[in-house]
XYZ file of C-alpha atoms in Angstrom:
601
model
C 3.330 32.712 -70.918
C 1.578 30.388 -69.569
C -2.342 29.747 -70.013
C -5.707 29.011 -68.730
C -8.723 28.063 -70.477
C -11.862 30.256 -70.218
C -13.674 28.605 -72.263
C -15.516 24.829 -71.624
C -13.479 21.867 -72.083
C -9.681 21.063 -71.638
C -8.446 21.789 -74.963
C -10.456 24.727 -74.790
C -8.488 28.225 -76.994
C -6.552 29.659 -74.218
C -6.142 32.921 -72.944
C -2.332 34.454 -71.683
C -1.830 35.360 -68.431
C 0.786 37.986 -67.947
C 2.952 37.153 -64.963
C 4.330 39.769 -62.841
C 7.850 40.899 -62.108
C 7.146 41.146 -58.934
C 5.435 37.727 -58.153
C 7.678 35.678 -59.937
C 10.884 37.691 -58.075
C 9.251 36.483 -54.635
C 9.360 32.934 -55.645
C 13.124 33.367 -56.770
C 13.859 35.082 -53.372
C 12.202 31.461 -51.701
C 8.972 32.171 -51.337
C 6.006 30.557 -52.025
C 4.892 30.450 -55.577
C 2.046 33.245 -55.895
C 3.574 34.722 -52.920
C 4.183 39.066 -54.600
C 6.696 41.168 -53.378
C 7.960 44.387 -54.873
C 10.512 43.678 -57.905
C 13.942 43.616 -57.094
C 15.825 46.994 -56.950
C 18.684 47.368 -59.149
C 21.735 46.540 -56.845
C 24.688 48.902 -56.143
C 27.976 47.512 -57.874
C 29.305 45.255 -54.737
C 32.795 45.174 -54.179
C 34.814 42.175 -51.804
C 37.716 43.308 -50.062
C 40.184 42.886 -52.628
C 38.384 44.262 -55.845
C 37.242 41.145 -57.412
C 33.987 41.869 -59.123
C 32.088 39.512 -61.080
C 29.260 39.472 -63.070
C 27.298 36.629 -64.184
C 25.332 37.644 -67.167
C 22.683 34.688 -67.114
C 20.888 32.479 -64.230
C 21.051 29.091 -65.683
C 22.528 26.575 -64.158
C 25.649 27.040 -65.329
C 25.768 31.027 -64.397
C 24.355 29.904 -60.817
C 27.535 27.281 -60.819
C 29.804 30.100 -61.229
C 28.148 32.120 -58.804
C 28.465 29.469 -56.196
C 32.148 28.374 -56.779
C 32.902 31.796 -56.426
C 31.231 33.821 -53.699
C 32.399 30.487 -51.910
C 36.018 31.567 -52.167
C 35.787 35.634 -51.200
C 34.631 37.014 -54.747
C 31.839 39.882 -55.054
C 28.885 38.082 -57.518
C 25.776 39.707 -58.726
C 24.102 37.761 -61.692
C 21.900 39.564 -64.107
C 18.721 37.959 -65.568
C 16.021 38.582 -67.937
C 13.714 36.931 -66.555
C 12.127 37.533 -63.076
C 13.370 34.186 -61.778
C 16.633 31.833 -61.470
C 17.047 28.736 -63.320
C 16.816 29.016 -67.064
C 15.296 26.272 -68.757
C 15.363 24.537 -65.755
C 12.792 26.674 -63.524
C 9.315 25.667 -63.040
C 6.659 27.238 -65.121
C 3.286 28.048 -62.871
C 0.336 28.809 -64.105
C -0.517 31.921 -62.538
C -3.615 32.075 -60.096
C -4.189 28.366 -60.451
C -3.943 27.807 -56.847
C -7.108 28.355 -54.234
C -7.195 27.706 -50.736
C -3.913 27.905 -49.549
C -2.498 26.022 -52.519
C 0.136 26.740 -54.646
C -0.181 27.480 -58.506
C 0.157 24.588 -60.921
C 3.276 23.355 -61.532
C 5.007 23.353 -65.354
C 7.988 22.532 -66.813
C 10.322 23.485 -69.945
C 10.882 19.538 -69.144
C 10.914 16.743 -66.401
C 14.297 16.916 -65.339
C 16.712 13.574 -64.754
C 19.368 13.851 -63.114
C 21.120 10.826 -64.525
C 23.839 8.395 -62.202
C 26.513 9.074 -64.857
C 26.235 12.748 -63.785
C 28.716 13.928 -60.986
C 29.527 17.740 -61.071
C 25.617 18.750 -60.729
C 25.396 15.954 -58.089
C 28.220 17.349 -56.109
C 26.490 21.241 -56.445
C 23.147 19.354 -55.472
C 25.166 18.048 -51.922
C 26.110 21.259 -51.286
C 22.709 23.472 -51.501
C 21.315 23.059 -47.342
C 17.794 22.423 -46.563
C 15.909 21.938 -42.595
C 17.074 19.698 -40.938
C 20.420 19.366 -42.173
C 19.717 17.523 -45.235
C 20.861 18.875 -48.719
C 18.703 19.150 -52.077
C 20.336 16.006 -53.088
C 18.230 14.037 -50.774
C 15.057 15.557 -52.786
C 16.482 13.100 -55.406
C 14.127 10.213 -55.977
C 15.126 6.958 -58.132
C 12.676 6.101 -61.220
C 13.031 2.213 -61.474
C 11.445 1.939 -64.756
C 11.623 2.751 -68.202
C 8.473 1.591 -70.323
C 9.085 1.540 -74.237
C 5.645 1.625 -75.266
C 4.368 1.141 -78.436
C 1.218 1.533 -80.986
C -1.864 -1.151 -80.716
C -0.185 -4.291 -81.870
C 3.256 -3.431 -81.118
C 3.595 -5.021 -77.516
C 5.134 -2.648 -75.388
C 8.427 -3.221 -73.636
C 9.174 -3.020 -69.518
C 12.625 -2.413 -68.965
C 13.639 -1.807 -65.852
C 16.428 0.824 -64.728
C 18.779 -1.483 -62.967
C 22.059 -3.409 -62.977
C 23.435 -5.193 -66.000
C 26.490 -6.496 -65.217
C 28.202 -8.502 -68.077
C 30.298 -11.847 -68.514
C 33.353 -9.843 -69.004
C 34.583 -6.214 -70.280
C 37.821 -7.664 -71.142
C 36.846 -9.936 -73.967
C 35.656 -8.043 -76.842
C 33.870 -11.234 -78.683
C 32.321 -11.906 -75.275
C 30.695 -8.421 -74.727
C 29.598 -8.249 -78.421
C 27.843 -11.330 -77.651
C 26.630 -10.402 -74.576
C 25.711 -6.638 -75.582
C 23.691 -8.377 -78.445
C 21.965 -10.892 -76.806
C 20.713 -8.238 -74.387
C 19.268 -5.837 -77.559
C 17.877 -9.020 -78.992
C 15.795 -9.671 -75.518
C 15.013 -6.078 -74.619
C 13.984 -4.567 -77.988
C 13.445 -7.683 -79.801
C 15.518 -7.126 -82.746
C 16.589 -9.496 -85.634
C 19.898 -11.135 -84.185
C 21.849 -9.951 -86.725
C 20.965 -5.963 -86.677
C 21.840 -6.682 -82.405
C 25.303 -8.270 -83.133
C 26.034 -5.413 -85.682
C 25.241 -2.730 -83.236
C 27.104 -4.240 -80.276
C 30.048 -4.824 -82.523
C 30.282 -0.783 -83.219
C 29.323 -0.264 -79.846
C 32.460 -2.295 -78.327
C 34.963 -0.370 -81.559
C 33.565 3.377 -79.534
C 34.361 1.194 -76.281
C 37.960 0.395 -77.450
C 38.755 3.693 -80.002
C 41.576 5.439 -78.420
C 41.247 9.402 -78.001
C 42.674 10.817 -80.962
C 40.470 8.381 -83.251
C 37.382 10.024 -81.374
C 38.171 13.255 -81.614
C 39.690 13.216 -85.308
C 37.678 10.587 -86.931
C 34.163 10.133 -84.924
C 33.376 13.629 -84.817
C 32.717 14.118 -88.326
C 31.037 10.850 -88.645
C 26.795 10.937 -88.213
C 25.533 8.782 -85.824
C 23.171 7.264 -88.030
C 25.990 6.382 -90.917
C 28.027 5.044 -88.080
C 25.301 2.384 -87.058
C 24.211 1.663 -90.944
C 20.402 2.948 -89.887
C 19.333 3.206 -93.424
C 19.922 -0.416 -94.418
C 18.634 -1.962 -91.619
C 14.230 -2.460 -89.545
C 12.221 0.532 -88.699
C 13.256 -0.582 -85.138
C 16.179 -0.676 -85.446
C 16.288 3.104 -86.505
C 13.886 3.776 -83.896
C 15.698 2.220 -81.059
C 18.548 2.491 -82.487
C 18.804 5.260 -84.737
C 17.079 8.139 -82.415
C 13.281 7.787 -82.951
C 13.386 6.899 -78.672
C 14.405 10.294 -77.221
C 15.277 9.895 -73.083
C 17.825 12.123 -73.917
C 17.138 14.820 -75.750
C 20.281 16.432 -76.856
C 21.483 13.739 -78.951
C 19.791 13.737 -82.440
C 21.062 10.130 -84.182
C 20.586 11.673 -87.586
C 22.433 14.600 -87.528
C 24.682 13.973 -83.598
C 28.204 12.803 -83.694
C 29.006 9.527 -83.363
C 31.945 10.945 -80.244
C 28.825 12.322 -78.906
C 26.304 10.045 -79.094
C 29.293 7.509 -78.030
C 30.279 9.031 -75.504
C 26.643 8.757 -73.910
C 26.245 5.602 -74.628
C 29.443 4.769 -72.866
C 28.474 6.569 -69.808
C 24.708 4.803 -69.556
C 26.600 1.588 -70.100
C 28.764 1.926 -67.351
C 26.596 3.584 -65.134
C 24.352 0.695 -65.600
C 27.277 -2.232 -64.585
C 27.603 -0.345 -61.695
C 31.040 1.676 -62.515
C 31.062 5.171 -63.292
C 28.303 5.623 -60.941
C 27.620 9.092 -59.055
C 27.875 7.392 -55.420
C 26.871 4.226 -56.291
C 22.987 5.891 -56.755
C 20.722 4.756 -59.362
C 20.918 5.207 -62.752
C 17.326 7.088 -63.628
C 16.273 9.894 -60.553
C 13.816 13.046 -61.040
C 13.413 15.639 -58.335
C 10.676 14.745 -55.538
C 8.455 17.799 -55.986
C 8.859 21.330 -58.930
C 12.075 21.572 -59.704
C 11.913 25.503 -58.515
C 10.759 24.151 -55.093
C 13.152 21.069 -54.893
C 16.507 22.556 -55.965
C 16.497 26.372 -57.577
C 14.795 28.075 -54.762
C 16.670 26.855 -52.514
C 19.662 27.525 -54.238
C 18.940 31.141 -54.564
C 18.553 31.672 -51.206
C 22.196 30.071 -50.752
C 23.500 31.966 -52.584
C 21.784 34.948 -51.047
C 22.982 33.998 -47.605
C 26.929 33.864 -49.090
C 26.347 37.041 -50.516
C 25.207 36.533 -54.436
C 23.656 39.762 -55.357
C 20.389 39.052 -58.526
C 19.497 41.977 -60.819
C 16.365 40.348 -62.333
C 14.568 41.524 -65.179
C 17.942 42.799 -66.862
C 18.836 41.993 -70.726
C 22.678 42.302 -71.280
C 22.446 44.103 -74.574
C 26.409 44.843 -74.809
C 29.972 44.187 -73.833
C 32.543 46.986 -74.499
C 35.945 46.094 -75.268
C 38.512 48.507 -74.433
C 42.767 47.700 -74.184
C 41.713 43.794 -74.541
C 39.403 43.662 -71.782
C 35.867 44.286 -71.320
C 35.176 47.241 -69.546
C 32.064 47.451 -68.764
C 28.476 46.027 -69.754
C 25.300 47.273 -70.678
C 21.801 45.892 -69.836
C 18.250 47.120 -70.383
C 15.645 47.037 -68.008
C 12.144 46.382 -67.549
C 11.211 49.612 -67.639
C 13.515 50.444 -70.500
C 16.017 52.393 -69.095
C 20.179 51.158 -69.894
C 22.131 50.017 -66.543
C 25.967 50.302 -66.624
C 27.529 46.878 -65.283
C 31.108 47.233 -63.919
C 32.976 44.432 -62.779
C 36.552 43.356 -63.028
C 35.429 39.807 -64.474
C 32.335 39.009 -66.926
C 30.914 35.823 -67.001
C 28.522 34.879 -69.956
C 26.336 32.470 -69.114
C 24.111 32.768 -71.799
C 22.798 29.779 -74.325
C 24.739 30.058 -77.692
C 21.814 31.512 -79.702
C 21.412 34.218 -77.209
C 25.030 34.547 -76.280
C 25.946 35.422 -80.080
C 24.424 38.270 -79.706
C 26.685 39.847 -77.888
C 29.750 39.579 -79.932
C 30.039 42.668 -81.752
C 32.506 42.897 -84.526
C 35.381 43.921 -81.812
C 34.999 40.816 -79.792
C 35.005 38.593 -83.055
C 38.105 40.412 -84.051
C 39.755 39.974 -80.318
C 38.246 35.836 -80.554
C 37.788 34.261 -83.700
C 36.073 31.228 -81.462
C 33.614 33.641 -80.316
C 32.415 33.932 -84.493
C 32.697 30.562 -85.129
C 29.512 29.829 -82.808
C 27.350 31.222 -85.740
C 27.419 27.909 -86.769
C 25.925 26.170 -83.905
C 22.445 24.340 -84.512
C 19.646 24.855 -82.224
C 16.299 22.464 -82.035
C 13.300 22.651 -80.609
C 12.463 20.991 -77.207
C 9.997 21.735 -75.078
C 7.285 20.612 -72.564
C 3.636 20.462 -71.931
C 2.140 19.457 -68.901
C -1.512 17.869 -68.281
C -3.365 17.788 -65.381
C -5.423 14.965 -64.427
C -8.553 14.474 -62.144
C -7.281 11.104 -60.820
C -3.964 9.750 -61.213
C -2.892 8.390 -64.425
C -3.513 4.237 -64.430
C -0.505 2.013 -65.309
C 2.169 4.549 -65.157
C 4.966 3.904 -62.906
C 8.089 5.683 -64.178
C 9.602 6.966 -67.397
C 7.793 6.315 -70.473
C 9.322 6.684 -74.232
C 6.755 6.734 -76.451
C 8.563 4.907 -79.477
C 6.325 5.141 -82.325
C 5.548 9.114 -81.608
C 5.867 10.705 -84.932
C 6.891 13.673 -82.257
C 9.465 11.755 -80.165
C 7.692 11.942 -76.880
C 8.692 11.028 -73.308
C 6.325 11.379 -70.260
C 6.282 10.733 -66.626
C 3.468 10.669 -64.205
C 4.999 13.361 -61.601
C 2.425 12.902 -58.800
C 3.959 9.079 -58.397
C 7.827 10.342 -57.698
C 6.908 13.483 -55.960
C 6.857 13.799 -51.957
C 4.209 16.158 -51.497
C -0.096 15.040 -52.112
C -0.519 16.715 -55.259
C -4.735 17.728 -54.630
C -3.696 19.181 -51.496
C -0.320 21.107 -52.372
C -0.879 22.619 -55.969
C -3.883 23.783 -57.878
C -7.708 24.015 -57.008
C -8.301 20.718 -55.409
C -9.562 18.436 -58.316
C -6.452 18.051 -59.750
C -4.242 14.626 -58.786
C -1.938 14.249 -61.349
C 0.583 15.812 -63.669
C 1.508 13.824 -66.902
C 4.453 15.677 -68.091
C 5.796 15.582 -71.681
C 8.651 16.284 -73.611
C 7.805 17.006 -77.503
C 11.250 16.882 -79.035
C 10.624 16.704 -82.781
C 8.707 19.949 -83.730
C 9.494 18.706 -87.603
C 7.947 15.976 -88.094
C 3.811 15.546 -88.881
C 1.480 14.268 -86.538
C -1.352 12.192 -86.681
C -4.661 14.456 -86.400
C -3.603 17.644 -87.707
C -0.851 15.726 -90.757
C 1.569 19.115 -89.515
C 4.681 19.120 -87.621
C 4.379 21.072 -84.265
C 5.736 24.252 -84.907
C 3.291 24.905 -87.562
C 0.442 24.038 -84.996
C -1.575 26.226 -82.997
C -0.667 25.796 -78.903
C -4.325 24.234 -78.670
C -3.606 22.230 -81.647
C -0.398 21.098 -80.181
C -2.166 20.264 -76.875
C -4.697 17.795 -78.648
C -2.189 16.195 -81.001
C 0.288 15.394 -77.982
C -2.607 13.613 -75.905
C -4.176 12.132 -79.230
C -0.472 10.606 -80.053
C -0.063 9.654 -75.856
C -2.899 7.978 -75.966
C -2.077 6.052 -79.475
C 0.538 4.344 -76.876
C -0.765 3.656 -73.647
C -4.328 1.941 -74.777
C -3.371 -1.273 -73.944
C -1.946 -1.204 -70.669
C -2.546 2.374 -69.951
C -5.367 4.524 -70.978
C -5.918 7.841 -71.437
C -9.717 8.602 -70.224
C -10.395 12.293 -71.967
C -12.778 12.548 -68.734
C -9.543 12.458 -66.624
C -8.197 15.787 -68.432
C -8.580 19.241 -66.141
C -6.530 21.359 -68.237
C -2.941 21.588 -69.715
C -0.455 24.158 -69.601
C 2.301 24.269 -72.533
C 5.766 25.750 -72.112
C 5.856 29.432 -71.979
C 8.394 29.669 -74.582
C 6.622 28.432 -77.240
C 4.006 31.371 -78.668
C 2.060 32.037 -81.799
C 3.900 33.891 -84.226
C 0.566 35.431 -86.079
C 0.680 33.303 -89.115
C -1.079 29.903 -87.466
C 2.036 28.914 -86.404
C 5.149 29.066 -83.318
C 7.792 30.231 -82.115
C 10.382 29.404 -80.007
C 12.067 31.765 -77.341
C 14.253 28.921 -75.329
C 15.246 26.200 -78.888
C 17.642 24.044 -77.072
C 21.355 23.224 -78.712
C 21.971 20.294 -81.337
C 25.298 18.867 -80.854
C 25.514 18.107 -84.708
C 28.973 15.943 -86.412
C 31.625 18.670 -86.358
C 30.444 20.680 -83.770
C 33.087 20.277 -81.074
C 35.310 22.991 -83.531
C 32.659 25.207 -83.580
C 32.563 24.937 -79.504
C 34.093 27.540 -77.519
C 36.107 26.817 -74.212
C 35.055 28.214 -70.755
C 38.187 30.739 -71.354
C 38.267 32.973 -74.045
C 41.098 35.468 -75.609
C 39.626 38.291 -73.576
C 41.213 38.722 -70.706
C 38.280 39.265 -68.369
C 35.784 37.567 -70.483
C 34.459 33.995 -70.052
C 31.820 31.112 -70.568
C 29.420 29.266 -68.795
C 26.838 27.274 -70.923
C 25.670 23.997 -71.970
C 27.389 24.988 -75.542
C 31.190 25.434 -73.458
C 33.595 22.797 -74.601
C 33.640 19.878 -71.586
C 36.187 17.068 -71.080
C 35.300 15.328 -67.430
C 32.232 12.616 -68.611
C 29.937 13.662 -71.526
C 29.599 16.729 -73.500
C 26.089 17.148 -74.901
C 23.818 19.719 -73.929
C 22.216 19.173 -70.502
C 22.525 20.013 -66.693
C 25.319 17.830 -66.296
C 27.759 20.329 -68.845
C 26.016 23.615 -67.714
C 27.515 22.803 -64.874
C 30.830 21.224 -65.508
C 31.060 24.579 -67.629
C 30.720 26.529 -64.806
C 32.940 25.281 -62.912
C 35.831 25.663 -65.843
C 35.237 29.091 -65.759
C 35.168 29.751 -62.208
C 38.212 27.713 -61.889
C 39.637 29.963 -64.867
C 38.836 33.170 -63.157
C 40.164 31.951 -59.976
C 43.811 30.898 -61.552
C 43.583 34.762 -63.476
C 43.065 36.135 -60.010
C 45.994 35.238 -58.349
C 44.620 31.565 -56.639
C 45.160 31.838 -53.173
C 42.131 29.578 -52.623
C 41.000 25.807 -53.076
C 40.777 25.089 -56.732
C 37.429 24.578 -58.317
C 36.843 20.666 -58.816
C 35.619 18.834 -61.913
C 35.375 15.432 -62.407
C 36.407 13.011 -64.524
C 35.159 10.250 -66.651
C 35.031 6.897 -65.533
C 37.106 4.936 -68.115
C 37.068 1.210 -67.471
C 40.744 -0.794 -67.341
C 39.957 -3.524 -69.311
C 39.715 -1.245 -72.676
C 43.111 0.176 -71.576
C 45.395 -2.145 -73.838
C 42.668 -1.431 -76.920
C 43.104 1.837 -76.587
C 46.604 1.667 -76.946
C 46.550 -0.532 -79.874
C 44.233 1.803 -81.590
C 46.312 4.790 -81.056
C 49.672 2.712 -82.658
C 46.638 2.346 -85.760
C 45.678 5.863 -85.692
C 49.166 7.008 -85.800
C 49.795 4.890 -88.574
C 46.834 5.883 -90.572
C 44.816 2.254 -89.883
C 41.401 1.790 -89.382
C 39.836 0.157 -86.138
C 40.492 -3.532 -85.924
C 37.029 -3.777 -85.705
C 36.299 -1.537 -88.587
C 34.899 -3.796 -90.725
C 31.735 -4.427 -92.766
């Protein structure tokens, strides 16, 4: 949970807070964090006209996209949760009784959240939550125009700014390998060779046809794929995954579709095609991403008629005649709730989700088994608040020689609101958040990776290694540091180490067949998860698929209901024309058993 210091100093040993059912409930139901009211009751089963039940079993994004797409076309939703409030990973963590004088706690997160111009199902959701005014939440979208690669002392640090690249040409493939390598070789400063190299298997992805992606680049490691062991330590770094903006794709052990199939979309998104809207390509919520987007998405959903049964764990699914029956959930106060609906809807994250597939379900859906093998990582945030705002920050910054793979972003500079006067006590004007995405690796004052730190430990080595970084354009002033607040989900497991209650899905080579789809071979039974198989623009584990997935299984429930209503959209990749004639040519070579033209040495 999260903590405040009693004790002198900001890395002081913290104490837990507990925080209430009720108080975080209020802030789910829209009001203002710190603002109690009695937990929610237990709701009646609710029933729409014609029978059709559904229950959401998770209140992630992707179980709140479900939710939506359905209570929008007649269906009866309640969605159960464990926790006390919507969102998932996503919420905001507060740190309770923070706030004096009218202010509201301090704001945490499991992570700063991007929402990406490549994305464009969670965009679409985004234009359709209402705020005052007539605005929607996506207007509480604000573009980050920079991306700072910083380094160590004596590595200069490099600016790059989140705009348009737009190319000689997309239809010449010797002219975009130039071009693609010329641009690595300016921005990154690599050895012209290791650039050409990289652009050259960047442009074979570009021009690989379908099947090749699917049967041959799925098994094959990102790293192998890009040659990281032969070639500079920054190469590997920029290269090779040691520069994390996005998270879910680990270059050591990710697919080479995968990772691909990002790089594609930042690549296009950044010439301008492929673009959600034409928006930029880097934006972060204006204000807590409870307050900017999930609380008022709750009460949307409230006001169509979405029924929440907080502080419920889904425990078990009975399968009787091929259908579930009925579901069973504990509550808070220990006592087992009977869930009846006539469709279930698990929107659950796979290490949670597997769980629930007792030995009849595995039987009824191999696929359901088969996500034993899913990976799961560790990647979290910690926030730090500031006295004054932090100096020299002025959007994203990937901290590139982080032996824990951090990424930061002064919040107080992107959000709307004063920060002094909104959140906290007063004397605190900034919050530096932080991704830590390598809990593996050793850091530099304690010489042990993160999850066999202390929280306080992992407090002071995630400053110590920040401030490693920014000391040349940007320092760190310990005198500017109130107090920190690391994610909730991390805790000590009694041995001088952690643990992790939210770890955070590794797509890994090969793990598309271990993936299920948003429909399974239970009737009545489906998915909704980052971990659900997606087709319309990327696939690794983030907002973007939660919700894509959630709108493959509402459309699936929808077409098992009868129809009878406006299908649920996705949307697809953008896929640009000039690779069209590659593509084709590769899939004559794949048929044939041929390597990639370009498949070379």
């Amino acid at each position: 949970m999260p903590e405040t210091p009693v004790a002198a100093g900001p890395f002081a040993v913290p104490r837990r807070r507990t925080l209430l059912l009720g108080a975080a409930a209020g802030a789910a139901a829209g009001l203002a964090p710190g603002t109690a009211r009695s937990a929610a009751a237990s709701p009646s089963s609710s029933r729409s006209a014609d029978g059709r039940r559904v229950a959401v079993i998770g209140a992630g994004v992707g179980g709140l996209t479900v939710a939506h797409e359905l209570v929008e076309r007649g269906f009866a939703v309640t969605v159960y949760e464990r926790r006390a409030v919507p969102g998932g990973k996503a919420r905001s963590l507060y740190v309770p009784h923070s706030g004096t004088g009218g202010r509201r706690d301090l704001p945490g997160e499991h992570g700063h959240r991007g929402v990406f111009g490549f994305y464009h199902n969670l965009p679409d959701t985004l234009r359709r939550i209402p705020l005052p005014g007539g605005r929607s939440v996506h207007s509480r979208l604000t573009a980050v125009r920079w991306v700072d690669l910083a380094r160590v002392a004596g590595r200069p640090d490099i600016p790059v700014p989140a705009d348009r690249w737009l190319p000689p040409s997309l239809s010449d493939p010797n002219l975009l390998i130039a071009s693609l390598g010329g641009l690595l070789q300016e921005a990154v400063r690599l050895p012209p060779w290791e650039a050409l190299f990289f652009a050259k298997q960047a442009v074979m992805l570009l021009t690989s046809c379908t099947e090749r992606r699917f049967g041959q680049w799925e098994y094959v490691r990102w790293w192998d794929f890009i040659r990281a062991d032969g070639m500079s330590e920054d190469y590997q770094k920029f290269l090779g995954g040691g520069v994390q903006l996005l998270q879910a794709l680990r270059a050591p052990v990710a697919s080479t579709r995968t990772c691909g199939q990002g790089m594609e979309s930042i690549l296009y998104d950044l010439t301008g095609r492929g673009s959600d809207a034409g928006g930029p390509f880097d934006r972060v919520f204006d204000g807590p991403t409870s307050e900017a987007w999930l609380d008022p998405w709750a009460a949307h959903l409230r006001a169509l008629g979405v029924r929440f049964a907080f502080g419920r764990t889904v425990e078990r699914l009975d399968l009787r005649g091929g259908r579930i029956a009925s579901a069973a959930a504990r509550t808070v106060s220990g006592a087992t709730e009977r869930i009846d609906a006539d469709w279930f809807v698990v929107a659950l994250p796979a290490d949670r989700a597997v769980h629930l597939w007792n030995a009849a379900l595995r039987s009824a859906d191999p696929r359901l088994a088969a996500m034993d093998g899913l990976r799961n990582t560790w990647c979290s945030g910690i926030q730090y608040y500031l006295r004054e705002q932090a100096p020299g920050l002025r959007g994203h910054v990937l901290h590139v020689d982080s032996p824990w793979k951090l990424a930061s972003i002064a919040q107080s500079r992107v959000w709307a609101a004063p920060f002094d006067r909104t959140w906290g006590d007063g004397r605190v004007r900034e919050s530096l958040s932080v991704v830590i995405s390598d809990w593996e690796t050793p850091g530099i004052l304690y010489g042990r990776p993160a999850m066999r730190c202390t929280r306080a430990e992992v407090a002071r080595e995630v400053w110590a290694q920040m401030k490693a970084h920014l000391a040349d354009h940007a320092p760190l002033d310990d005198a500017l540091l109130e107090t920190w607040n690391l994610d909730e989900a991390i805790t000590e497991d009694g041995s001088g180490g952690l643990r992790d209650d939210d770890p955070f899905l590794m797509n890994t080579a090969g793990s598309w067949d271990l993936r299920p789809e948003a429909t399974t071979a239970v009737g009545n039974l489906f998915l909704a998860a980052d971990h659900v198989r997606t087709y319309s623009n990327i696939d690794f584990a983030s907002m973007e698929t939660a919700n894509e997935a959630g709108r493959r299984a509402a459309g699936a429930i929808l077409a098992a209901a009868g129809g009878g209503q406006e299908e649920v959209r996705t949307f697809r990749g953008y896929e640009a024309p000039e690779f069209a004639a590659a593509k084709v040519l590769d899939r004559e070579r794949w048929r044939k058993g041929l390597r990639h033209v370009l498949d070379v040495g």
